[in-house]
C-alpha cells in the first residue's frame, strides 16, 4: 500500500502515520516529492490487506498496489491451465462450444436441440434446470427432472452437460448429472456458494457479475480455488452500462484482460451479452478473434415458443451457419473447432 | 406489451404477429400511425409476461407496459406500510437510526458502540457477524459468537439488533438473536435466499444491489412478500458508476422513486454509499431531507483499529454531532428523532 | 507518479526504468517490498504529468499521485471563494436560487415566470435562448431575441439573468445581456469554449458532464481559471448511469466532494438531475441539506405547454411551496434564503 | 408516442389526456387492457416529437416509439452507403486502416510513422494537430504547422490524411490539408460544430461520445447530414463504464447495432477503446470479425517518447504483425486488406 499525504500535512501528521504503521509491525518507506510526501508500507501482507488509513489527519488518499488473489494470478502460475472434461479440453488447442436452450422445457425440446448442436460441432449441451429469474412470477425451471432430461439428451448425442447452480444445497445433486457447474452472474459474489463449490468435484464456470470489475471477478475465482477446486473457467457475459439497445454490453476486452492477469481459461456468452439473436453471430466471431477459449450460445429449436430468452436464441439453422464462420476464424487463431 | 412494427414490415409480417398472439389466446389491438403500426397485446397477464416477439419478421421492438411486481406496488396498496419492531416503527412518524460497527469484533467494542449510539438517539445496534468479503483472505466474521455479543450489547442498552444474512441456512439461528434480517447488496438477487426469507418471522431489510435498477429491486422484494413475509424495508446504499472518488454513488433519488412506486419504507446507508467518513454527515442530512424513513450508519469507537470499513466509520463523537443535525432536519420533515 | 513493477520483473527491467527516468531528468526512488518493487518518480511536475511507462518491460502499472489542477484546488486556496453578481453572493451566507423556464418562448411566458419566481424568493431568472438539443428537429431556441426578452423580464422584477452559451462565438453578445454564463453538460469538455470563457468578464456556471468524473470536472474549471476568469461556479446536474427511471442520477455526494477538493461554490440542478417534476422537491431539499450553495430549478407557468422539458418543470405554485421547505432547511445549514 | 395510464387513473384523467391531444391537432387511439389503458398518439410527427405528457394526472409513463433521426436510418435508405475518399472506399469491399501517432510532434516522427504504416498496408495517416486534453497543462498540439507536416508525410507515402477538428473555426483550414475530418468523443454533442460540419466539403468521422447511447450518436450524425454533408463515418472508441482496468470499455456490439440501424459505415478505434497497447491486437482482430468497415490505430515509432498516449501506441513492428492477422480475418469477412 502507498499512502499519499496532503500538501498541507504537518510533520506531526506524518509522524503519526509512521507511528501507527510501526505499532502494527509494519515499516514505512518515505519518498518526499516536490509537492507531497508518499509513504510506502512494507511488511506482513495480511496486515496490509486490512489496513485503512484514510481517516488519519494529513492523509490525502491510499493506493493499493497488489491484488489480493494469488492462486488465480498468472504471476504465480505463468503457464495456461487446461480444464479437462473427459476428452474435452478447455483452454488448450480446441475452441469449445457449449450450446442449447436457456431453460430445460421437455425431453423432446432437448433431444432436438442436442442433435442439432452436436451435428454443428458443439461439445456441450447447455440448459437451465434451476432458473434464477428477476420476478417470482416467471418460470422457475424443472429442477431435478430437468437435470435427468439434460443428461439423457446429452448422452444420446455424445455431449457433455453444463448447467447452472443457484443454491449451494443443490450442488451434490447437480454434480451427479452435470459435467461442469455454472455460476450465474447474479451469484458471482454469493460467497457461501463459492466456498461450497471449492469442495465440488466438477469444474466450475464462473460468469462475470453484471457490475463486477475484473479484479472482483478474479477474487471470486480465488474463493473457489482456495477451497480446493482448481478447475475454474471464466465466462464473460456482458456488463451493465447506460446503453439500452442491447440487454448488456459484452466486454470483449475482458478476454484479453483475463488472459493477461490469469492462467485460467475464459469463454464468452454472446447470447446474454447482447440479448438479441441478430447480434450473436457477429459477437461470437469477434469473441473468437479476441482469443477466447470457447463460447456458450443459446440455441432453441423453436425460439418463438421458448419459455425464456427466446429473443436471444438462435435457430439450429443459424447456429450451424455460425459454426462455419467460427471454424474459419478459429483456424487463424490456431484453434481447432 | 406493445409491439412496434418496422416501417418496412409487410402485411404478411403483421398477419403473422397477430396469428401468433391469437394462437396463444391473446388479442391484438392495432394502431396504424403515419410511419409504423403498433400492436397492443391484450389478455392473460402471465402469458404476456413470458411473451417474446423480437425474433419475428417485421417486428422492430417490443415495449413492456406493466411492472411484474404487485404486492410491493403502491398501485395495489396505496397507504404507507409501517414495519413494527417491538415499540419501534419504521415507516411511521419516527426517523429510525441504526448504528454500530461494520464487523462484530469483541464484546468490549460492541458495548462501547452500543452505549454511544444509544445515548445519541439510535434505536438499533448494527454489526456484521457473518461478513461477505470480496477476497477469501479478508476477515470473515465471528459467526454465531458474534450474534450473541450483538444481542448482549443491544439488550444492555435497550437497542434492537439488525445484522446481515449471507446464507439461507443461517436464517433460523440469526432469527434467534436479531430483530431485523439484512440482505446485503451482493445478495439482492440471491433468489433462493429471498424465498427462504419469505418464510422468516422477522422483518427483512433489503439493500439495493450495486447495479440493480429500481424495478429489479422492487421485484426482489416481491420474492420475499410472495413467500409470506410482508415486513420488508428497502435500503439505498449506493450504486456502481464510473465515479471513483466515492466508493459508490449514493442515489438519493431512489428514496423518492421508492416512495412513489411502493408502500414499503426505505432507509439510507450513507456509510457504504460514500465509503468516506467525511461524507457521511452531509449525505445523512440529505437523505433525511429527501424523505427517507431512517438511516443505517457505521460507528466504531476506534475507526483506525476496525477490522473492516474503518475509512467510512464515524467516531461516537462525530455520530453524536450528526444526530443533532438530523434531529433538526427531521422536525422540518414532520418526523421525530 | 508511482511505478509498480511486476513480481516477475528482472533487475534489467528495473534498471531500464530507472535509466529512462534519469534520461528525462527525473529521479527514481525505490521501495522494495516483499512481493514487488515500487518506483517513486521525483522531479519536474510537467515532465511527470506527460510521462507514460506502461509499455516498458517489467512494469505492472503506474499510479498518478497528484491531480493536475492547481488554481481550482483547495490545497492551494484554503478559504471559500465567493462569486459576486451585483449584490448577490454565491458561496457565502446566502442560498441562491435560480429559476425559470427551460427555453425562452415568449415575453409573456418570461414575465409570468419572472414575477412568480421573484415573489417566491429566487434571485436569478434562468432560461435558454440558445438550446443544445439531441435531435436537429427539436426546437433550437430564439437566439439573441431570447436574450433581450430574458433581460427585460428580469429587470422588471429585480432579478439577475443566467443563460447557456453553446458556441464560443456567442459569448460577447450573451455577456451583454446575462449576468452569469452557463456551460452545459455536453460542453464541459469543449476546451475551445472553456478557453474563450477564460477571457470573459462574467462569472461562469460550469455544469458537470454526463459522464465526467469529479477530477475531469475540476480540470475543466482549471481551463477557465488559467485563462484569467476566476469566477467559476460548479453545478451538479446528474450523471449517466444504468438507471432509467430517472433521466439522470443526481449525485449529491459531488457537493461534498467539490467542497472538499475545491474552494469554488457549487449549486445543484434537481430538474435535469431527475427529469421528473415530482422529484424536484425532495431532491432540492436534499441538495440544501448536503451543503450546496444554491439551486437552479425549472419553473414554467404552464408546464404542459412548454416547448422543452415540461415533464421536469414545476408550476409557480409548487415552486413557491418548495421555497418554503428550502428556507427552513437553509436555516439549519446557517444559510439565508 | 404511447401514453400508459395508471391503474388508478379516473375517467376524467383519461378524458383530459384525450382532450389535450385533440387540442394539439393529434388523435388518441385507446387500448383498454385488463389493468391499464394505453393511449396511442397519432398525428403530426413534429408535434408528437415535442409532446410531454408525464405531468398530467393519471399518466403513469410515456413511451416514444420512433427514433427522431431519418437520413441516418437504414429504414429510409436500405442499401449501404460507401464514403469515397479519392480511390479509397469506406463501407465497401475494402477494410480501411488508418494509423499514425496520437499527436503530431515533428516531421521526422511523421515521416517514420507514415512510411511504416504505409508499408504495412494502411491507407490513411492519422495524427492530431489540434489536441483536446483534459488538463490545460497538457500538450495542446502544433496547430496549422502540424497539418502541414501531416500532409507532407502522407503525400510522400501515398496516404490520405485524417485529423481531428476541435473548433468549428478551424474547419476551413483543416479542410485544406485533411481528407477526412474527425469529431472526437468529447465533441460528439457539440451541436454548433456538427452544424458547421454539415457545410464542410470533406467526409466526417464521428466518434461516439464517452457516454452516448447508440440513439444519441445517430442523432448527432443526423445534424451533419441535415446540414448537407452526407459523407459520415461512425467510429466506436469505447464507452465509460465502472471498469478501470481498461481506459474505456470498447463496445463492439455497437458495430452490429449501427449496421442494423443505419446505412453509414462504421470503423473501430481499439487504441483509445482499451488504452493499453497489449490489447490493441486482440481487439482489432475482434472488431474486424464483428463486421466493421475499418480501423483507426495509434502507431508511434518510439511509443516511450510520445508526447501523448504512448501507453496505447503500437510500435511499427507490432503494427505490421497485427496487419497480417487482420488480413486473414478480413478474407473470411469477404473484405480486402
JSON list of C-alpha atoms in Angstrom, two decimals, chain B residues 197-276:
[
{"chain": "B", "resi": 197, "resn": "UNK", "atom": "CA", "xyz": [-36.66, -15.06, 3.88]},
{"chain": "B", "resi": 198, "resn": "UNK", "atom": "CA", "xyz": [-40.26, -15.14, 2.70]},
{"chain": "B", "resi": 199, "resn": "UNK", "atom": "CA", "xyz": [-40.75, -17.81, 5.37]},
{"chain": "B", "resi": 200, "resn": "UNK", "atom": "CA", "xyz": [-38.88, -15.90, 8.09]},
{"chain": "B", "resi": 201, "resn": "UNK", "atom": "CA", "xyz": [-40.69, -14.41, 11.06]},
{"chain": "B", "resi": 202, "resn": "UNK", "atom": "CA", "xyz": [-38.58, -11.28, 11.31]},
{"chain": "B", "resi": 203, "resn": "UNK", "atom": "CA", "xyz": [-38.68, -8.19, 9.09]},
{"chain": "B", "resi": 204, "resn": "UNK", "atom": "CA", "xyz": [-36.17, -8.01, 6.25]},
{"chain": "B", "resi": 205, "resn": "UNK", "atom": "CA", "xyz": [-34.03, -5.03, 5.28]},
{"chain": "B", "resi": 206, "resn": "UNK", "atom": "CA", "xyz": [-33.33, -5.40, 1.55]},
{"chain": "B", "resi": 207, "resn": "UNK", "atom": "CA", "xyz": [-30.31, -3.47, 0.34]},
{"chain": "B", "resi": 208, "resn": "UNK", "atom": "CA", "xyz": [-30.20, -2.38, -3.28]},
{"chain": "B", "resi": 209, "resn": "UNK", "atom": "CA", "xyz": [-27.78, -4.31, -5.49]},
{"chain": "B", "resi": 210, "resn": "UNK", "atom": "CA", "xyz": [-24.74, -2.47, -6.81]},
{"chain": "B", "resi": 211, "resn": "UNK", "atom": "CA", "xyz": [-26.17, -2.34, -10.30]},
{"chain": "B", "resi": 212, "resn": "UNK", "atom": "CA", "xyz": [-29.83, -3.04, -9.62]},
{"chain": "B", "resi": 213, "resn": "UNK", "atom": "CA", "xyz": [-32.47, -0.90, -11.25]},
{"chain": "B", "resi": 214, "resn": "UNK", "atom": "CA", "xyz": [-35.34, 0.33, -9.10]},
{"chain": "B", "resi": 215, "resn": "UNK", "atom": "CA", "xyz": [-37.55, -2.16, -10.94]},
{"chain": "B", "resi": 216, "resn": "UNK", "atom": "CA", "xyz": [-35.29, -5.15, -10.20]},
{"chain": "B", "resi": 217, "resn": "UNK", "atom": "CA", "xyz": [-35.08, -4.10, -6.56]},
{"chain": "B", "resi": 218, "resn": "UNK", "atom": "CA", "xyz": [-38.86, -3.98, -6.22]},
{"chain": "B", "resi": 219, "resn": "UNK", "atom": "CA", "xyz": [-39.11, -7.38, -7.91]},
{"chain": "B", "resi": 220, "resn": "UNK", "atom": "CA", "xyz": [-36.61, -8.78, -5.39]},
{"chain": "B", "resi": 221, "resn": "UNK", "atom": "CA", "xyz": [-38.86, -7.57, -2.57]},
{"chain": "B", "resi": 222, "resn": "UNK", "atom": "CA", "xyz": [-41.78, -9.25, -4.32]},
{"chain": "B", "resi": 223, "resn": "UNK", "atom": "CA", "xyz": [-39.98, -12.60, -3.83]},
{"chain": "B", "resi": 224, "resn": "UNK", "atom": "CA", "xyz": [-39.98, -12.03, -0.06]},
{"chain": "B", "resi": 225, "resn": "UNK", "atom": "CA", "xyz": [-43.58, -10.83, 0.07]},
{"chain": "B", "resi": 226, "resn": "UNK", "atom": "CA", "xyz": [-44.99, -13.62, -2.11]},
{"chain": "B", "resi": 227, "resn": "UNK", "atom": "CA", "xyz": [-43.24, -16.05, 0.25]},
{"chain": "B", "resi": 228, "resn": "UNK", "atom": "CA", "xyz": [-45.42, -14.74, 3.06]},
{"chain": "B", "resi": 229, "resn": "UNK", "atom": "CA", "xyz": [-43.24, -12.16, 4.79]},
{"chain": "B", "resi": 230, "resn": "UNK", "atom": "CA", "xyz": [-44.73, -8.73, 4.19]},
{"chain": "B", "resi": 231, "resn": "UNK", "atom": "CA", "xyz": [-42.36, -6.88, 6.52]},
{"chain": "B", "resi": 232, "resn": "UNK", "atom": "CA", "xyz": [-39.83, -5.54, 4.03]},
{"chain": "B", "resi": 233, "resn": "UNK", "atom": "CA", "xyz": [-37.75, -2.39, 4.37]},
{"chain": "B", "resi": 234, "resn": "UNK", "atom": "CA", "xyz": [-35.71, -1.06, 1.44]},
{"chain": "B", "resi": 235, "resn": "UNK", "atom": "CA", "xyz": [-32.22, 0.32, 1.94]},
{"chain": "B", "resi": 236, "resn": "UNK", "atom": "CA", "xyz": [-30.44, 2.50, -0.63]},
{"chain": "B", "resi": 237, "resn": "UNK", "atom": "CA", "xyz": [-26.66, 2.04, -0.24]},
{"chain": "B", "resi": 238, "resn": "UNK", "atom": "CA", "xyz": [-25.12, 3.42, -3.38]},
{"chain": "B", "resi": 239, "resn": "UNK", "atom": "CA", "xyz": [-24.85, 2.13, -6.91]},
{"chain": "B", "resi": 240, "resn": "UNK", "atom": "CA", "xyz": [-21.85, 1.43, -9.07]},
{"chain": "B", "resi": 241, "resn": "UNK", "atom": "CA", "xyz": [-20.99, 4.14, -11.56]},
{"chain": "B", "resi": 242, "resn": "UNK", "atom": "CA", "xyz": [-17.88, 5.38, -13.36]},
{"chain": "B", "resi": 243, "resn": "UNK", "atom": "CA", "xyz": [-17.00, 7.75, -10.47]},
{"chain": "B", "resi": 244, "resn": "UNK", "atom": "CA", "xyz": [-14.14, 6.51, -8.29]},
{"chain": "B", "resi": 245, "resn": "UNK", "atom": "CA", "xyz": [-13.73, 9.34, -5.79]},
{"chain": "B", "resi": 246, "resn": "UNK", "atom": "CA", "xyz": [-16.52, 7.77, -3.75]},
{"chain": "B", "resi": 247, "resn": "UNK", "atom": "CA", "xyz": [-16.75, 4.02, -3.21]},
{"chain": "B", "resi": 248, "resn": "UNK", "atom": "CA", "xyz": [-20.27, 4.04, -4.66]},
{"chain": "B", "resi": 249, "resn": "UNK", "atom": "CA", "xyz": [-22.67, 6.72, -5.88]},
{"chain": "B", "resi": 250, "resn": "UNK", "atom": "CA", "xyz": [-25.42, 7.21, -3.31]},
{"chain": "B", "resi": 251, "resn": "UNK", "atom": "CA", "xyz": [-28.63, 7.57, -5.33]},
{"chain": "B", "resi": 252, "resn": "UNK", "atom": "CA", "xyz": [-30.94, 9.62, -3.13]},
{"chain": "B", "resi": 253, "resn": "UNK", "atom": "CA", "xyz": [-33.49, 9.94, -5.91]},
{"chain": "B", "resi": 254, "resn": "UNK", "atom": "CA", "xyz": [-34.16, 6.27, -5.17]},
{"chain": "B", "resi": 255, "resn": "UNK", "atom": "CA", "xyz": [-35.87, 7.42, -1.97]},
{"chain": "B", "resi": 256, "resn": "UNK", "atom": "CA", "xyz": [-38.39, 9.47, -3.92]},
{"chain": "B", "resi": 257, "resn": "UNK", "atom": "CA", "xyz": [-38.72, 6.72, -6.54]},
{"chain": "B", "resi": 258, "resn": "UNK", "atom": "CA", "xyz": [-39.49, 4.00, -3.97]},
{"chain": "B", "resi": 259, "resn": "UNK", "atom": "CA", "xyz": [-41.96, 6.29, -2.18]},
{"chain": "B", "resi": 260, "resn": "UNK", "atom": "CA", "xyz": [-43.74, 6.82, -5.49]},
{"chain": "B", "resi": 261, "resn": "UNK", "atom": "CA", "xyz": [-43.79, 3.20, -6.63]},
{"chain": "B", "resi": 262, "resn": "UNK", "atom": "CA", "xyz": [-44.16, 1.30, -3.36]},
{"chain": "B", "resi": 263, "resn": "UNK", "atom": "CA", "xyz": [-45.86, 1.49, 0.02]},
{"chain": "B", "resi": 264, "resn": "UNK", "atom": "CA", "xyz": [-42.89, -0.02, 1.85]},
{"chain": "B", "resi": 265, "resn": "UNK", "atom": "CA", "xyz": [-40.47, 2.04, 3.98]},
{"chain": "B", "resi": 266, "resn": "UNK", "atom": "CA", "xyz": [-36.99, 2.97, 2.79]},
{"chain": "B", "resi": 267, "resn": "UNK", "atom": "CA", "xyz": [-33.87, 3.87, 4.73]},
{"chain": "B", "resi": 268, "resn": "UNK", "atom": "CA", "xyz": [-30.44, 5.02, 3.56]},
{"chain": "B", "resi": 269, "resn": "UNK", "atom": "CA", "xyz": [-26.87, 3.85, 4.24]},
{"chain": "B", "resi": 270, "resn": "UNK", "atom": "CA", "xyz": [-24.55, 6.83, 3.75]},
{"chain": "B", "resi": 271, "resn": "UNK", "atom": "CA", "xyz": [-21.52, 4.90, 5.05]},
{"chain": "B", "resi": 272, "resn": "UNK", "atom": "CA", "xyz": [-21.35, 2.31, 2.27]},
{"chain": "B", "resi": 273, "resn": "UNK", "atom": "CA", "xyz": [-22.98, 4.79, -0.08]},
{"chain": "B", "resi": 274, "resn": "UNK", "atom": "CA", "xyz": [-19.93, 7.03, 0.01]},
{"chain": "B", "resi": 275, "resn": "UNK", "atom": "CA", "xyz": [-17.13, 4.97, 1.59]},
{"chain": "B", "resi": 276, "resn": "UNK", "atom": "CA", "xyz": [-15.68, 8.14, 3.16]}
]
